[in-house]
Coordinates of C-alpha atoms in Angstrom, one line a residue:
M1 CA 7.5 3.8 28.8
I2 CA 6.0 4.7 32.1
G3 CA 2.5 3.2 32.1
S4 CA 1.3 4.1 35.5
I5 CA 2.4 5.8 38.7
R6 CA 1.4 5.1 42.4
G7 CA 2.7 7.2 45.2
I8 CA 2.0 10.0 47.6
L9 CA 0.4 13.2 46.2
I10 CA 2.8 15.9 47.4
S11 CA 1.1 18.8 45.7
K12 CA -1.7 19.6 43.3
Q13 CA -2.5 22.6 41.3
I14 CA -5.0 23.0 38.5
G15 CA -3.7 20.6 35.8
N16 CA -0.4 19.9 37.6
L17 CA 0.6 17.3 40.2
V18 CA 3.8 16.2 42.0
I19 CA 3.7 12.6 43.0
E20 CA 6.4 11.0 45.2
A21 CA 7.2 7.5 44.2
G22 CA 10.4 5.5 45.1
G23 CA 11.9 8.6 46.6
L24 CA 11.5 10.7 43.5
G25 CA 9.0 13.5 42.9
Y26 CA 7.3 13.2 39.5
E27 CA 5.6 16.1 37.8
V28 CA 2.4 14.9 36.2
Q29 CA 0.1 16.9 34.0
V30 CA -3.6 16.0 34.2
P31 CA -6.8 17.5 32.7
A32 CA -7.7 20.7 34.6
N33 CA -11.2 19.5 35.5
A34 CA -9.7 16.3 37.1
T35 CA -7.9 18.2 39.9
N36 CA -11.0 18.6 42.1
N37 CA -11.7 14.8 42.0
L38 CA -8.2 13.9 43.2
P39 CA -7.5 13.0 46.8
S40 CA -6.0 15.5 49.2
E41 CA -2.3 16.2 49.4
G42 CA -0.5 13.6 51.5
S43 CA -2.8 10.8 50.3
E44 CA -1.9 7.9 48.1
I45 CA -2.8 8.2 44.4
N46 CA -2.7 5.9 41.5
L47 CA -2.9 7.1 37.9
L48 CA -2.4 5.6 34.4
T49 CA 0.2 7.6 32.5
H50 CA 1.4 8.5 29.1
F51 CA 5.1 9.4 28.8
I52 CA 6.5 11.6 26.0
V53 CA 10.2 12.1 25.4
R54 CA 11.3 15.1 23.4
E55 CA 14.6 16.9 22.8
D56 CA 13.5 19.8 25.0
G57 CA 12.3 17.6 27.9
H58 CA 10.2 14.7 29.2
Q59 CA 6.5 15.0 29.9
L60 CA 4.3 12.7 32.0
F61 CA 0.6 12.9 31.6
G62 CA -1.8 11.3 34.1
F63 CA -5.3 9.9 33.6
S64 CA -7.9 8.4 35.9
D65 CA -8.9 5.5 33.7
R66 CA -7.8 3.6 30.5
M67 CA -10.6 5.1 28.4
E68 CA -9.4 8.7 29.1
R69 CA -5.8 7.7 28.4
D70 CA -6.7 5.9 25.1
F71 CA -8.7 9.0 24.1
F72 CA -5.7 11.2 24.8
R73 CA -3.5 8.9 22.7
Q74 CA -6.0 9.1 19.8
L75 CA -6.0 12.9 19.9
V76 CA -2.2 13.4 19.8
K77 CA -2.1 11.3 16.6
I78 CA -4.1 14.0 14.8
S79 CA -2.1 16.5 12.8
G80 CA -2.0 19.9 14.6
V81 CA -3.0 18.4 18.0
G82 CA 0.0 18.1 20.4
P83 CA -0.2 16.7 24.0
R84 CA -0.9 20.1 25.5
L85 CA -3.8 20.8 23.2
A86 CA -5.1 17.3 23.7
L87 CA -5.0 17.9 27.5
T88 CA -6.8 21.2 27.0
I89 CA -9.5 19.4 25.0
L90 CA -9.9 16.9 27.8
S91 CA -10.2 19.8 30.2
G92 CA -12.8 21.6 28.2
L93 CA -15.1 18.6 27.4
D94 CA -15.6 15.2 29.0
L95 CA -15.6 12.2 26.8
E96 CA -19.4 12.2 26.3
G97 CA -19.4 16.0 25.5
F98 CA -16.6 15.6 22.9
S99 CA -18.2 12.5 21.4
R100 CA -21.5 14.4 21.0
C101 CA -19.7 17.3 19.3
V102 CA -18.1 14.8 16.8
I103 CA -21.4 12.9 16.2
D104 CA -23.3 16.2 15.7
R105 CA -20.5 17.9 13.8
D106 CA -20.7 20.7 16.3
I107 CA -17.7 22.7 15.2
S108 CA -18.7 25.8 17.2
S109 CA -18.4 24.0 20.5
L110 CA -15.0 22.6 19.6
V111 CA -13.8 26.0 18.5
A112 CA -14.8 27.4 21.9
I113 CA -12.0 25.3 23.5
P114 CA -8.9 27.5 23.8
G115 CA -6.3 26.7 21.1
V116 CA -8.8 24.9 18.8
G117 CA -9.2 26.7 15.5
K118 CA -11.8 26.0 12.9
K119 CA -9.5 23.8 10.8
T120 CA -8.4 21.8 13.8
A121 CA -12.1 21.4 14.9
E122 CA -13.0 20.2 11.4
R123 CA -10.1 17.7 11.4
L124 CA -11.2 16.4 14.9
V125 CA -14.7 15.8 13.7
V126 CA -13.5 13.9 10.6
E127 CA -10.6 11.9 12.1
M128 CA -12.2 11.1 15.5
R129 CA -15.6 9.9 14.2
D130 CA -14.5 6.3 13.9
K131 CA -12.3 6.4 17.0
L132 CA -14.8 7.3 19.7
P133 CA -15.1 4.9 22.6
S134 CA -18.0 2.5 21.9
Q135 CA -19.2 2.6 25.5
V136 CA -19.7 6.4 25.2
T137 CA -21.4 6.4 21.8
E138 CA -23.8 3.7 22.9
Q139 CA -24.7 5.7 25.9
I140 CA -25.3 8.7 23.8
K141 CA -27.6 6.7 21.5
I142 CA -29.6 5.4 24.5
T143 CA -29.9 8.9 26.0
D144 CA -31.0 10.4 22.6
T145 CA -33.5 7.6 22.0
T146 CA -35.0 8.1 25.5
S147 CA -35.2 11.8 25.1
H148 CA -36.8 11.5 21.7
D149 CA -39.4 9.0 23.1
H150 CA -40.2 11.4 26.0
F151 CA -40.6 14.3 23.7
T152 CA -42.8 12.3 21.2
N153 CA -45.0 11.4 24.2
A154 CA -45.2 15.0 25.3
L155 CA -46.2 16.1 21.8
T156 CA -49.0 13.5 21.7
D157 CA -50.3 14.5 25.1
A158 CA -50.3 18.2 24.3
E159 CA -52.2 17.6 21.0
Q160 CA -54.8 15.5 22.8
A161 CA -55.2 18.1 25.5
L162 CA -55.8 20.9 22.9
I163 CA -58.3 18.7 21.1
S164 CA -60.2 18.1 24.4
L165 CA -60.3 21.9 24.7
G166 CA -62.2 22.1 21.4
Y167 CA -59.4 22.6 18.8
R168 CA -59.5 20.6 15.6
S169 CA -56.9 17.8 15.4
S170 CA -55.1 19.5 12.5
D171 CA -55.0 22.8 14.3
A172 CA -53.8 21.3 17.5
R173 CA -51.0 19.5 15.7
K174 CA -49.9 22.8 14.0
M175 CA -50.0 24.7 17.3
V176 CA -47.9 22.1 19.1
A177 CA -45.5 21.8 16.2
T178 CA -44.9 25.5 16.1
V179 CA -43.9 25.6 19.7
A180 CA -41.8 22.4 19.5
E181 CA -39.7 23.9 16.7
Q182 CA -38.4 26.5 19.3
D183 CA -37.6 24.0 22.1
Q184 CA -37.6 20.2 22.0
S185 CA -37.1 19.8 25.7
L186 CA -40.5 21.1 26.8
S187 CA -43.0 19.0 28.9
S188 CA -46.5 18.5 27.6
E189 CA -47.8 21.1 30.1
E190 CA -45.4 23.7 28.8
L191 CA -46.2 22.9 25.2
I192 CA -49.9 23.4 25.9
R193 CA -49.2 26.7 27.8
R194 CA -47.1 28.1 25.1
A195 CA -49.4 27.0 22.3
L196 CA -52.4 28.7 24.0
R197 CA -50.3 31.8 24.7
A198 CA -49.3 32.0 21.0
I199 CA -52.9 31.8 19.9
S200 CA -54.2 34.4 22.4
S201 CA -51.5 36.9 21.3
A202 CA -52.0 36.3 17.5

């Protein structure tokens, strides 16, 4: 098992590297979106790796950190997900993006990744739900809680502003709720603007 590689980056193309180590040039496959973050050719590089031996050849996959490699290893255990598709998934979504798809059961976003069909996407959601990195899921919870608190405050501020303009409390709440159903990322100012626009055009 080759667990890591450190050497000179001889060449890099999208998703493929050649790293010289100990006088040998190793071909290493990496997530496509990782290529831009790698050092320039001729520089030293250090990657964690996952080595796969098959009858038709050997494949070496490289990762920037342990979490990314562990995630790759979890993916290839799923029926229908080979190493190339796992690498494609890592190229299409970062860990947080994939984790959010699994948590939200967002099949459509997973199907948008080349090579991922509906059945595979459904299997990913089911089988990866309990295998997501805890650091990532905790960060998602914090982000979602913060966003929810901000939006709740925006709703309250918008309602109070409409009441100060002379609208009844119940009417102000309905006006803001109608606008909020369409977009839950709006600021209080935009909520007020759209609520007033909706009333004027009614």
